[in-house]
Short mmCIF file of C-alpha atoms and ligand atoms in Angstrom, two decimals:
data_model
loop_
_atom_site.label_atom_id
_atom_site.label_comp_id
_atom_site.label_asym_id
_atom_site.label_seq_id
_atom_site.Cartn_x
_atom_site.Cartn_y
_atom_site.Cartn_z
CA MET Z 487 -33.06 8.31 -47.96
CA ARG Z 488 -32.61 5.08 -48.15
CA ARG Z 489 -30.00 5.35 -50.88
CA PHE Z 490 -28.29 7.38 -48.51
CA THR Z 491 -28.62 4.94 -45.66
CA LEU Z 492 -27.26 2.27 -47.70
CA ALA Z 493 -24.29 4.32 -48.87
CA LEU Z 494 -23.71 4.97 -45.19
CA LEU Z 495 -23.86 1.36 -44.25
CA ALA Z 496 -21.41 0.57 -46.78
CA PHE Z 497 -19.08 3.23 -45.69
CA PHE Z 498 -19.10 1.91 -42.09
CA ALA Z 499 -19.11 -2.00 -42.91
CA PRO Z 500 -15.26 -2.06 -43.15
CA VAL Z 501 -14.97 -0.25 -39.69
CA LEU Z 502 -17.49 -2.77 -38.11
CA ALA Z 503 -15.60 -5.77 -39.76
CA SER Z 504 -12.36 -4.42 -38.69
CA ALA Z 505 -13.74 -4.65 -35.09
CA GLN Z 506 -13.88 -8.36 -35.35
CA MET Z 507 -10.43 -9.65 -34.45
CA PRO Z 508 -8.83 -11.82 -37.34
CA VAL Z 509 -7.83 -15.44 -36.55
CA SER Z 510 -5.22 -16.66 -39.24
CA PRO Z 511 -5.00 -20.27 -40.47
CA GLU Z 512 -1.80 -20.58 -38.22
CA THR Z 513 -3.25 -19.39 -35.27
CA ARG Z 514 -6.36 -21.75 -35.83
CA ALA Z 515 -3.80 -24.84 -36.15
CA THR Z 516 -2.13 -24.05 -33.01
CA VAL Z 517 -5.04 -23.56 -31.11
CA ALA Z 518 -6.27 -26.97 -32.19
CA HIS Z 519 -3.06 -28.43 -31.32
CA ILE Z 520 -3.45 -26.63 -27.80
CA ILE Z 521 -6.91 -27.80 -27.14
CA GLY Z 522 -6.05 -31.51 -28.01
CA ASP Z 523 -3.08 -31.40 -25.72
CA VAL Z 524 -5.29 -29.97 -22.70
CA MET Z 525 -8.02 -32.71 -23.10
CA VAL Z 526 -5.54 -35.26 -23.61
CA ASN Z 527 -2.29 -34.41 -21.66
CA GLY Z 528 -3.90 -31.57 -19.38
CA GLN Z 529 -2.34 -31.01 -16.00
CA ALA Z 530 -4.74 -28.75 -14.41
CA TYR Z 531 -6.52 -31.52 -12.39
CA GLU Z 532 -2.97 -32.48 -10.99
CA TYR Z 533 -2.16 -28.77 -10.37
CA ASP Z 534 -5.56 -28.47 -8.42
CA ARG Z 535 -5.06 -31.55 -6.53
CA GLN Z 536 -1.47 -30.28 -5.29
CA LEU Z 537 -3.04 -27.07 -4.54
CA ALA Z 538 -5.76 -28.43 -2.42
CA ASP Z 539 -4.67 -31.66 -0.90
CA THR Z 540 -0.81 -31.10 -0.56
CA ILE Z 541 -0.78 -27.24 0.25
CA GLY Z 542 -4.33 -27.02 1.68
CA PRO Z 543 -6.33 -23.88 2.59
CA ARG Z 544 -4.41 -20.83 1.35
CA LEU Z 545 -5.71 -17.69 3.56
CA THR Z 546 -3.93 -14.70 2.07
CA GLY Z 547 -0.77 -14.01 4.43
CA SER Z 548 -0.97 -17.58 5.98
CA ASP Z 549 1.99 -20.00 5.86
CA ASN Z 550 -0.05 -22.00 3.46
CA TYR Z 551 -0.22 -19.10 1.24
CA VAL Z 552 3.44 -18.60 1.21
CA HIS Z 553 3.83 -22.31 0.45
CA ALA Z 554 1.56 -21.84 -2.54
CA VAL Z 555 3.59 -19.05 -3.89
CA ALA Z 556 6.89 -21.01 -3.66
CA TRP Z 557 4.95 -23.69 -5.35
CA ALA Z 558 3.63 -21.78 -8.10
CA GLN Z 559 7.02 -20.21 -8.90
CA GLN Z 560 8.60 -23.63 -9.09
CA GLN Z 561 5.76 -24.90 -11.38
CA PHE Z 562 6.44 -21.65 -13.81
CA LYS Z 563 10.27 -22.30 -13.83
CA SER Z 564 10.11 -25.97 -14.32
CA LEU Z 565 7.85 -25.28 -17.56
CA GLY Z 566 10.75 -23.06 -18.52
CA LEU Z 567 8.95 -19.62 -18.35
CA ALA Z 568 10.62 -16.36 -18.46
CA ASN Z 569 10.74 -13.59 -16.00
CA VAL Z 570 9.33 -15.78 -13.10
CA HIS Z 571 9.17 -13.59 -10.03
CA THR Z 572 6.82 -12.39 -7.23
CA GLU Z 573 5.53 -8.83 -6.62
CA PRO Z 574 4.79 -8.06 -3.09
CA PHE Z 575 2.00 -5.99 -1.54
CA THR Z 576 1.06 -5.38 2.11
CA LEU Z 577 -1.83 -6.70 3.62
CA LYS Z 578 -3.17 -4.51 6.65
CA SER Z 579 -3.93 -7.78 8.83
CA ALA Z 580 -3.23 -11.26 8.32
CA TRP Z 581 -5.89 -13.59 9.85
CA GLU Z 582 -6.33 -17.15 10.74
CA PRO Z 583 -8.57 -18.95 13.36
CA GLU Z 584 -6.52 -20.42 16.00
CA THR Z 585 -9.43 -22.28 18.13
CA ALA Z 586 -12.69 -23.48 16.95
CA ALA Z 587 -15.44 -21.22 17.96
CA THR Z 588 -17.79 -22.28 20.60
CA GLY Z 589 -20.77 -20.84 21.68
CA ARG Z 590 -24.49 -21.43 23.31
CA ILE Z 591 -28.02 -19.92 24.27
CA VAL Z 592 -27.63 -19.44 28.01
CA THR Z 593 -31.08 -18.00 28.77
CA PRO Z 594 -34.14 -18.87 28.68
CA ARG Z 595 -32.53 -22.32 28.39
CA VAL Z 596 -28.88 -23.80 27.63
CA GLN Z 597 -28.27 -25.08 24.09
CA ASN Z 598 -25.11 -25.35 22.09
CA LEU Z 599 -24.98 -23.10 18.95
CA HIS Z 600 -23.49 -23.87 15.40
CA ILE Z 601 -21.07 -20.94 15.55
CA TYR Z 602 -17.85 -19.67 13.70
CA SER Z 603 -15.70 -16.69 13.75
CA LEU Z 604 -16.53 -14.46 10.98
CA GLY Z 605 -13.21 -13.66 8.79
CA TRP Z 606 -11.33 -10.89 9.96
CA SER Z 607 -13.17 -10.89 13.27
CA PRO Z 608 -10.96 -9.99 16.26
CA SER Z 609 -10.94 -12.53 19.18
CA THR Z 610 -13.31 -12.74 21.92
CA ALA Z 611 -11.82 -11.49 25.13
CA ASP Z 612 -10.35 -14.08 27.32
CA GLY Z 613 -13.20 -16.09 28.96
CA GLY Z 614 -15.46 -15.03 26.00
CA ILE Z 615 -18.34 -12.79 25.42
CA LYS Z 616 -21.63 -13.10 27.17
CA GLY Z 617 -24.56 -10.81 26.76
CA ASN Z 618 -28.25 -10.09 26.02
CA VAL Z 619 -29.24 -10.60 22.27
CA VAL Z 620 -31.04 -7.69 20.64
CA TYR Z 621 -32.40 -8.54 17.00
CA LEU Z 622 -31.95 -6.03 14.52
CA GLN Z 623 -35.01 -5.13 12.42
CA HIS Z 624 -33.32 -3.10 9.65
CA LEU Z 625 -29.81 -2.86 8.86
CA THR Z 626 -30.06 0.71 7.77
CA ASN Z 627 -28.99 3.89 9.22
CA GLU Z 628 -32.82 4.80 10.16
CA GLY Z 629 -33.52 1.16 11.33
CA ILE Z 630 -30.32 1.32 13.65
CA ASP Z 631 -31.45 4.78 15.22
CA ALA Z 632 -34.95 3.61 15.70
CA GLN Z 633 -33.14 0.66 18.13
CA LYS Z 634 -30.46 2.81 19.28
CA ASP Z 635 -30.89 2.32 23.03
CA LYS Z 636 -31.35 -1.38 23.02
CA LEU Z 637 -28.33 -1.87 20.55
CA ALA Z 638 -25.67 -0.25 22.48
CA GLY Z 639 -23.37 -2.58 24.62
CA ASN Z 640 -25.52 -5.72 23.65
CA ILE Z 641 -24.96 -8.54 21.34
CA VAL Z 642 -26.70 -7.73 18.00
CA LEU Z 643 -28.31 -10.27 15.73
CA ILE Z 644 -28.75 -9.74 12.02
CA ASP Z 645 -30.46 -11.94 9.62
CA ARG Z 646 -31.71 -11.86 6.17
CA ASP Z 647 -34.87 -10.04 7.02
CA SER Z 648 -32.60 -7.45 8.69
CA ILE Z 649 -30.64 -6.90 5.49
CA GLY Z 650 -33.72 -6.67 3.28
CA GLU Z 651 -34.06 -7.33 -0.41
CA SER Z 652 -30.64 -6.94 -2.32
CA PRO Z 653 -29.34 -3.53 -1.14
CA ALA Z 654 -25.95 -2.40 -2.50
CA PHE Z 655 -23.05 -3.82 -0.68
CA SER Z 656 -21.67 -0.33 0.16
CA GLN Z 657 -25.26 0.39 1.77
CA ILE Z 658 -24.62 -2.78 4.27
CA LEU Z 659 -21.09 -1.52 5.10
CA GLN Z 660 -22.30 2.14 5.45
CA ALA Z 661 -25.15 0.95 7.92
CA LEU Z 662 -22.46 -1.59 9.69
CA ASP Z 663 -20.33 1.47 10.32
CA HIS Z 664 -23.37 3.56 11.72
CA LEU Z 665 -24.02 0.28 14.07
CA ASN Z 666 -20.54 0.30 15.30
CA LYS Z 667 -20.73 3.85 16.57
CA LEU Z 668 -23.09 2.41 19.03
CA ALA Z 669 -20.42 0.11 20.51
CA PRO Z 670 -22.25 -3.36 20.56
CA LYS Z 671 -20.63 -5.95 22.42
CA ALA Z 672 -20.49 -8.34 19.44
CA LEU Z 673 -22.48 -9.25 16.30
CA LEU Z 674 -24.22 -12.41 15.44
CA LEU Z 675 -24.85 -12.98 11.68
CA VAL Z 676 -26.91 -15.45 10.08
CA GLY Z 677 -25.03 -18.06 8.03
CA GLY Z 678 -25.91 -21.07 5.94
CA PRO Z 679 -27.74 -24.19 7.50
CA ASN Z 680 -26.70 -25.17 10.99
CA GLY Z 681 -23.29 -26.97 10.74
CA SER Z 682 -22.27 -25.54 7.42
CA GLU Z 683 -19.65 -22.66 7.66
CA SER Z 684 -19.71 -20.12 5.07
CA ALA Z 685 -16.71 -18.03 5.32
CA THR Z 686 -16.89 -14.21 4.78
CA ALA Z 687 -15.68 -10.84 6.05
CA LEU Z 688 -17.33 -7.46 6.85
CA THR Z 689 -14.11 -5.43 5.87
CA PHE Z 690 -12.99 -4.96 2.23
CA ASP Z 691 -9.47 -3.67 2.72
CA GLY Z 692 -7.95 -6.42 4.64
CA SER Z 693 -8.54 -4.64 8.23
CA ILE Z 694 -9.87 -6.26 11.29
CA PHE Z 695 -13.38 -5.51 11.92
CA ARG Z 696 -14.23 -3.34 15.13
CA CYS Z 697 -16.19 -6.01 17.26
CA PRO Z 698 -16.14 -9.68 17.75
CA THR Z 699 -18.47 -11.18 14.91
CA ALA Z 700 -19.77 -14.79 14.74
CA GLU Z 701 -21.80 -16.50 12.03
CA VAL Z 702 -24.44 -18.60 13.57
CA GLY Z 703 -26.19 -21.51 11.64
CA ALA Z 704 -29.69 -20.40 10.11
CA GLU Z 705 -31.91 -22.64 12.18
CA ASP Z 706 -29.93 -21.53 15.38
CA THR Z 707 -30.61 -17.96 14.39
CA SER Z 708 -34.28 -18.55 13.80
CA LEU Z 709 -34.76 -20.18 17.26
CA ILE Z 710 -33.31 -17.15 18.72
CA ARG Z 711 -35.73 -15.09 17.05
CA ARG Z 712 -38.56 -17.06 18.03
CA MET Z 713 -37.45 -17.21 21.69
CA LEU Z 714 -36.90 -13.25 21.56
CA ASP Z 715 -40.72 -12.94 20.63
CA HIS Z 716 -41.57 -14.32 24.00
CA VAL Z 717 -38.56 -13.82 26.55
CA PRO Z 718 -35.14 -12.15 26.88
CA VAL Z 719 -32.20 -14.32 25.44
CA SER Z 720 -28.80 -14.13 26.35
CA VAL Z 721 -25.89 -16.05 24.88
CA GLU Z 722 -22.04 -16.56 25.36
CA PHE Z 723 -19.40 -17.72 22.67
CA SER Z 724 -15.51 -17.65 22.21
CA PHE Z 725 -12.91 -17.89 19.59
CA LYS Z 726 -9.42 -17.04 19.22
CA ASN Z 727 -7.83 -15.74 16.06
CA ARG Z 728 -4.27 -15.32 15.04
CA ILE Z 729 -3.89 -11.82 13.81
CA ARG Z 730 -0.68 -10.07 12.53
CA GLN Z 731 -0.41 -6.70 11.18
CA ASP Z 732 1.06 -5.39 7.79
CA VAL Z 733 1.94 -8.55 6.36
CA GLU Z 734 3.92 -8.84 3.03
CA VAL Z 735 1.98 -10.98 0.66
CA ASN Z 736 3.12 -11.76 -3.06
CA ASN Z 737 1.45 -12.10 -6.22
CA VAL Z 738 3.29 -14.46 -8.73
CA VAL Z 739 4.08 -13.49 -12.21
CA ALA Z 740 5.70 -15.41 -15.21
CA GLU Z 741 5.59 -14.85 -19.06
CA ILE Z 742 6.18 -16.45 -22.51
CA PRO Z 743 7.61 -13.39 -24.53
CA GLY Z 744 5.77 -12.48 -27.71
CA ARG Z 745 6.98 -13.71 -31.14
CA ASP Z 746 6.42 -10.36 -32.83
CA LEU Z 747 5.17 -7.85 -30.24
CA PRO Z 748 6.84 -8.58 -27.19
CA ASN Z 749 5.61 -5.22 -25.75
CA GLU Z 750 2.02 -6.10 -26.04
CA VAL Z 751 0.72 -8.22 -23.32
CA VAL Z 752 -2.37 -10.75 -22.79
CA ILE Z 753 -2.82 -11.64 -19.36
CA ILE Z 754 -4.21 -14.93 -17.92
CA ALA Z 755 -4.92 -14.55 -14.20
CA GLY Z 756 -6.82 -15.96 -11.33
CA HIS Z 757 -6.44 -15.64 -7.48
CA LEU Z 758 -4.19 -18.09 -5.60
CA ASP Z 759 -5.81 -17.31 -2.11
CA SER Z 760 -8.80 -19.28 -0.59
CA TRP Z 761 -10.86 -19.54 2.34
CA HIS Z 762 -10.28 -21.64 5.47
CA PRO Z 763 -13.07 -24.01 5.98
CA ALA Z 764 -11.90 -26.40 3.04
CA THR Z 765 -9.15 -26.43 0.83
CA GLY Z 766 -10.22 -24.20 -1.97
CA ALA Z 767 -10.21 -26.56 -4.65
CA GLN Z 768 -13.01 -24.84 -6.38
CA ASP Z 769 -12.33 -21.26 -5.23
CA ASN Z 770 -10.11 -20.81 -6.73
CA GLY Z 771 -7.97 -23.76 -7.20
CA THR Z 772 -9.60 -24.35 -10.65
CA GLY Z 773 -8.65 -20.79 -11.43
CA ALA Z 774 -5.17 -21.06 -10.36
CA SER Z 775 -4.57 -24.37 -11.93
CA THR Z 776 -5.85 -23.00 -15.21
CA VAL Z 777 -3.50 -20.18 -15.19
CA ILE Z 778 -0.58 -22.75 -14.82
CA GLU Z 779 -1.98 -25.02 -17.18
CA ALA Z 780 -2.20 -22.23 -19.79
CA ALA Z 781 1.49 -21.66 -19.26
CA ARG Z 782 2.55 -25.28 -19.78
CA ALA Z 783 0.23 -25.67 -22.85
CA ILE Z 784 1.18 -22.64 -24.74
CA LYS Z 785 4.85 -23.38 -23.90
CA ALA Z 786 4.64 -26.95 -25.07
CA SER Z 787 2.88 -25.91 -28.21
CA GLY Z 788 6.32 -24.67 -29.18
CA ARG Z 789 4.98 -21.58 -31.11
CA ALA Z 790 4.81 -18.43 -28.69
CA PRO Z 791 1.93 -16.07 -29.90
CA ARG Z 792 2.64 -12.61 -31.36
CA ARG Z 793 2.15 -10.97 -28.13
CA THR Z 794 3.61 -11.73 -24.46
CA MET Z 795 1.65 -14.07 -22.62
CA ARG Z 796 1.64 -13.14 -18.98
CA PHE Z 797 0.63 -15.46 -16.39
CA ILE Z 798 -0.49 -13.98 -12.85
CA LEU Z 799 -1.71 -15.50 -9.50
CA PHE Z 800 -3.03 -12.87 -7.18
CA GLY Z 801 -3.29 -12.90 -3.33
CA GLY Z 802 -5.95 -10.91 -1.26
CA GLU Z 803 -8.78 -11.48 -3.81
CA GLU Z 804 -11.21 -12.70 -1.04
CA GLN Z 805 -10.17 -9.74 1.16
CA GLY Z 806 -11.24 -7.15 -1.22
CA ILE Z 807 -9.48 -7.85 -4.67
CA LEU Z 808 -6.37 -6.44 -3.14
CA GLY Z 809 -3.54 -8.33 -5.16
CA SER Z 810 -4.77 -7.37 -8.46
CA THR Z 811 -5.46 -3.77 -7.12
CA ALA Z 812 -1.91 -3.41 -6.04
CA TYR Z 813 -0.67 -4.88 -9.40
CA VAL Z 814 -2.66 -2.29 -11.61
CA ASN Z 815 -1.37 0.61 -9.04
CA ASN Z 816 2.13 -0.68 -9.35
CA HIS Z 817 1.95 -0.78 -13.39
CA ARG Z 818 -0.10 2.25 -14.45
CA ALA Z 819 2.46 3.22 -16.97
CA ASP Z 820 2.26 -0.09 -18.43
CA LEU Z 821 -1.71 -0.70 -18.57
CA PRO Z 822 -1.52 0.73 -22.19
CA SER Z 823 0.41 -2.40 -23.31
CA ILE Z 824 -2.10 -4.66 -21.92
CA ASP Z 825 -4.36 -6.07 -24.59
CA CYS Z 826 -6.65 -8.19 -22.67
CA VAL Z 827 -7.05 -9.68 -19.03
CA LEU Z 828 -8.74 -13.18 -19.10
CA ILE Z 829 -9.90 -14.13 -15.72
CA SER Z 830 -10.85 -17.76 -14.36
CA ASP Z 831 -12.74 -17.66 -10.83
CA THR Z 832 -16.10 -19.39 -11.39
CA GLY Z 833 -15.56 -22.87 -10.80
CA ALA Z 834 -15.17 -25.84 -13.10
CA GLN Z 835 -18.44 -26.58 -14.10
CA PRO Z 836 -18.36 -26.70 -18.19
CA ALA Z 837 -17.61 -23.20 -19.56
CA LYS Z 838 -20.26 -21.66 -21.73
CA GLY Z 839 -18.03 -18.88 -22.93
CA TRP Z 840 -17.27 -15.39 -21.72
CA TYR Z 841 -18.63 -12.75 -19.25
CA LEU Z 842 -18.35 -9.37 -21.23
CA MET Z 843 -19.53 -7.21 -18.35
CA GLY Z 844 -21.74 -5.33 -20.55
CA ARG Z 845 -18.98 -4.42 -23.20
CA ASP Z 846 -20.50 -4.99 -26.78
CA ASP Z 847 -17.32 -4.06 -28.73
CA GLU Z 848 -15.80 -7.17 -26.82
CA MET Z 849 -18.76 -9.22 -28.23
CA ASP Z 850 -17.66 -8.09 -31.76
CA ALA Z 851 -14.02 -8.54 -31.06
CA LEU Z 852 -14.68 -12.26 -30.44
CA LYS Z 853 -16.71 -13.16 -33.36
CA ASN Z 854 -14.01 -14.85 -35.06
CA VAL Z 855 -12.68 -16.74 -32.13
CA GLU Z 856 -16.04 -18.31 -31.23
CA PRO Z 857 -15.80 -20.84 -33.83
CA LEU Z 858 -12.60 -22.21 -32.37
CA LEU Z 859 -14.54 -22.69 -29.17
CA ALA Z 860 -17.89 -24.44 -30.81
CA GLY Z 861 -16.55 -28.04 -30.43
CA LEU Z 862 -15.90 -27.20 -26.87
CA GLY Z 863 -19.41 -25.89 -26.24
CA SER Z 864 -18.07 -22.56 -24.90
CA ASN Z 865 -18.73 -20.44 -27.94
CA ASP Z 866 -21.19 -18.19 -26.28
CA THR Z 867 -20.75 -14.81 -24.61
CA THR Z 868 -23.16 -12.92 -21.87
CA PRO Z 869 -23.31 -9.25 -21.43
CA SER Z 870 -24.32 -10.03 -17.92
CA THR Z 871 -22.57 -7.94 -15.27
CA GLU Z 872 -23.43 -10.28 -12.46
CA PHE Z 873 -19.70 -10.70 -11.50
CA LEU Z 874 -18.64 -7.22 -11.97
CA PHE Z 875 -17.49 -6.49 -8.47
CA GLN Z 876 -16.69 -10.17 -7.68
CA THR Z 877 -13.10 -10.81 -8.79
CA ASP Z 878 -9.99 -9.63 -10.11
CA HIS Z 879 -11.01 -8.37 -13.62
CA ILE Z 880 -12.33 -5.20 -12.14
CA SER Z 881 -9.11 -3.64 -11.08
CA PHE Z 882 -8.28 -3.66 -14.61
CA ASP Z 883 -12.00 -2.63 -15.71
CA LEU Z 884 -11.87 0.46 -13.70
CA LEU Z 885 -8.74 1.65 -15.54
CA GLY Z 886 -10.17 0.92 -18.98
CA VAL Z 887 -8.33 -2.37 -19.71
CA PRO Z 888 -10.40 -4.80 -21.49
CA THR Z 889 -11.24 -8.00 -19.54
CA LEU Z 890 -12.88 -11.47 -19.90
CA VAL Z 891 -14.45 -13.58 -17.02
CA LEU Z 892 -14.76 -17.17 -17.78
CA TRP Z 893 -18.48 -17.81 -17.94
CA ASN Z 894 -19.51 -21.27 -16.11
CA ASP Z 895 -22.92 -22.52 -14.75
CA THR Z 896 -22.55 -21.42 -10.88
CA ASP Z 897 -25.29 -23.58 -9.58
CA LYS Z 898 -22.92 -26.17 -8.20
CA TYR Z 899 -20.50 -23.48 -7.46
CA PHE Z 900 -22.41 -21.59 -4.84
CA LYS Z 901 -23.19 -24.97 -2.91
CA LEU Z 902 -19.24 -24.98 -2.43
CA HIS Z 903 -18.71 -21.51 -2.28
CA HIS Z 904 -16.44 -20.55 0.70
CA LYS Z 905 -17.67 -23.90 2.46
CA ALA Z 906 -16.25 -26.98 4.16
CA SER Z 907 -17.37 -28.76 0.91
CA ASP Z 908 -15.03 -26.93 -1.23
CA SER Z 909 -12.60 -29.95 -1.66
CA PHE Z 910 -10.85 -31.66 -4.56
CA ASP Z 911 -13.58 -34.47 -4.59
CA ALA Z 912 -15.97 -31.80 -6.01
CA ILE Z 913 -13.85 -31.23 -9.19
CA ASN Z 914 -14.55 -32.86 -12.47
CA GLN Z 915 -11.32 -33.26 -14.42
CA ALA Z 916 -13.25 -33.18 -17.88
CA ASP Z 917 -15.13 -30.12 -16.99
CA LEU Z 918 -11.93 -28.43 -15.75
CA ASN Z 919 -10.07 -29.58 -18.72
CA GLN Z 920 -12.97 -27.93 -21.00
CA GLY Z 921 -12.71 -24.56 -19.22
CA ALA Z 922 -8.95 -24.25 -19.41
CA ALA Z 923 -9.09 -25.33 -23.02
CA THR Z 924 -11.67 -22.64 -23.44
CA THR Z 925 -9.32 -20.17 -21.64
CA ILE Z 926 -6.17 -20.92 -23.18
CA ALA Z 927 -7.43 -21.02 -27.04
CA THR Z 928 -9.26 -17.58 -26.34
CA ALA Z 929 -6.29 -16.05 -24.85
CA TYR Z 930 -3.78 -17.60 -27.62
CA ALA Z 931 -6.11 -16.38 -30.33
CA ILE Z 932 -6.06 -12.79 -29.02
CA ALA Z 933 -2.39 -12.95 -28.22
CA ASP Z 934 -1.67 -14.26 -31.88
CA SER Z 935 -4.05 -11.87 -33.67
CA ALA Z 936 -2.78 -9.37 -36.23
CA GLN Z 937 -4.98 -6.83 -34.60
CA PRO Z 938 -5.46 -5.65 -31.06
CA PHE Z 939 -8.47 -7.09 -29.12
CA ALA Z 940 -10.84 -4.21 -28.01
CA PRO Z 941 -10.10 -0.63 -27.10
CA HIS Z 942 -9.08 0.71 -23.77
CA GLN Z 943 -12.06 2.81 -22.37
CA THR Z 944 -11.40 6.53 -21.22
CA PRO Z 945 -12.20 7.46 -17.67
CA THR Z 946 -15.64 9.02 -18.90
CA GLN Z 947 -16.42 5.74 -20.73
CA VAL Z 948 -15.74 3.86 -17.57
CA GLU Z 949 -17.91 6.17 -15.79
CA GLU Z 950 -20.85 5.55 -18.35
CA TRP Z 951 -20.25 2.00 -18.37
CA LEU Z 952 -20.50 1.61 -14.56
CA LYS Z 953 -23.75 4.00 -14.56
CA LYS Z 954 -25.17 1.84 -16.98
CA ALA Z 955 -24.54 -1.19 -14.99
CA LYS Z 956 -25.92 0.43 -11.93
CA GLN Z 957 -22.65 0.22 -10.06
CA TRP Z 958 -21.52 3.77 -9.80
CA ASP Z 959 -22.62 4.34 -6.20
CA ASP Z 960 -20.87 1.24 -5.05
CA TYR Z 961 -17.79 2.09 -6.95
CA GLN Z 962 -17.81 5.70 -5.51
CA PHE Z 963 -18.12 4.14 -1.91
CA PHE Z 964 -15.26 1.72 -2.37
CA LYS Z 965 -12.94 4.58 -4.09
CA ASN Z 966 -13.67 6.67 -1.24
CA ALA Z 967 -12.67 3.92 1.13
CA GLY Z 968 -9.34 3.45 -0.73
CA VAL Z 969 -10.27 0.07 -1.87
CA PHE Z 970 -10.18 0.25 -5.67
CA PRO Z 971 -7.88 2.11 -8.05
ZN1 ZN P 917 -12.77 -16.75 -6.06
#
């Protein structure tokens, strides 16, 4: 028995070893050169400064977003990249705040509220909205039915207690849909601490939500709840948003053709759009600047990798991963030629390595690449699926294309995430360079390897993978809503 097992192991050993992607001495030498160049001459910090400070907030479909697309194309062209172009998709609605929101408690006494329009909310009617507040106990279909008569036609307040312990996002959206059938006048959603806007939206396809929805400071929300325990509460608020239908939005694409295998492609990508309260220096200025820095550093190395490097900046990520979804839908026939997609969208604290989203075969494939990253301290991988439906890799994963998502600490990330503090002064140049060097070194080693990275998954494997990650129900919901490929 033992001998038989050993014989089997010996038989499989070469197969297991071949799942590890080889790294040649020439690859290693070029990666060493590139890492040195990025750490010493790196431009990611300057690219991020221009995106954040010069161009500013980049809401998908906004004038600033259009400027960012033109700027990115100009960067790629000036670096001498090939095939620099844009690829359009249609955003159902472009949305921008036109006036700052104002609001106050009217009864039982007057007090101003810390209030903002939620993203992709309609404007309030002229003169604002005024009405009684009803606290929603449970944001579930049953909870809504239990308070049915009180909710209809009133202003519905929803906080963390209403939402409960981490329900699936699809459950929240389904419950909101149920609530909308009662035609509430407006929704008030708890936000961050008073005075700290935390931009988000309640739609996932770039459409406008059904009723005006405001974010209210956490302390203000608690105050209203305490008042409601004793007396009726009414509020009034107003904001105006600029909304345009069916707006063309562009992804930006550029390439360095492969030395030996130009028809095989490794993609480095991140989203170019951001939210409006700040300048998106972190989310996702760091990722977008990493993509352009990768183009610069690989071009400057003078040694194109064996496979083509494609650099993509996506729009509409914040509204539902729209740009990358449009990309994979428009390139279905080309997907088999994509060896790997590397995404940067988790800020710029020092990178630890890569999120593998539960794909063990990718861990094997990276074994020989990790020593290249040891000196950067980023030679680790995590099977965590924490970011599974959070950014642009998912569009590719769902169609079986292997992806890697840069893995950084995110404690600082979530303090800045979608807030007014997501500004360039929060960016550390050395950390940004380290993450960029990690991304570029990994991508180059994959693109220059004598062997492909990891196998594409079949639809059955994708289904098993999503079920294992307990994300199958969410996926079905979004797919049925026409959001994901
Ligand atoms: Zn992001």
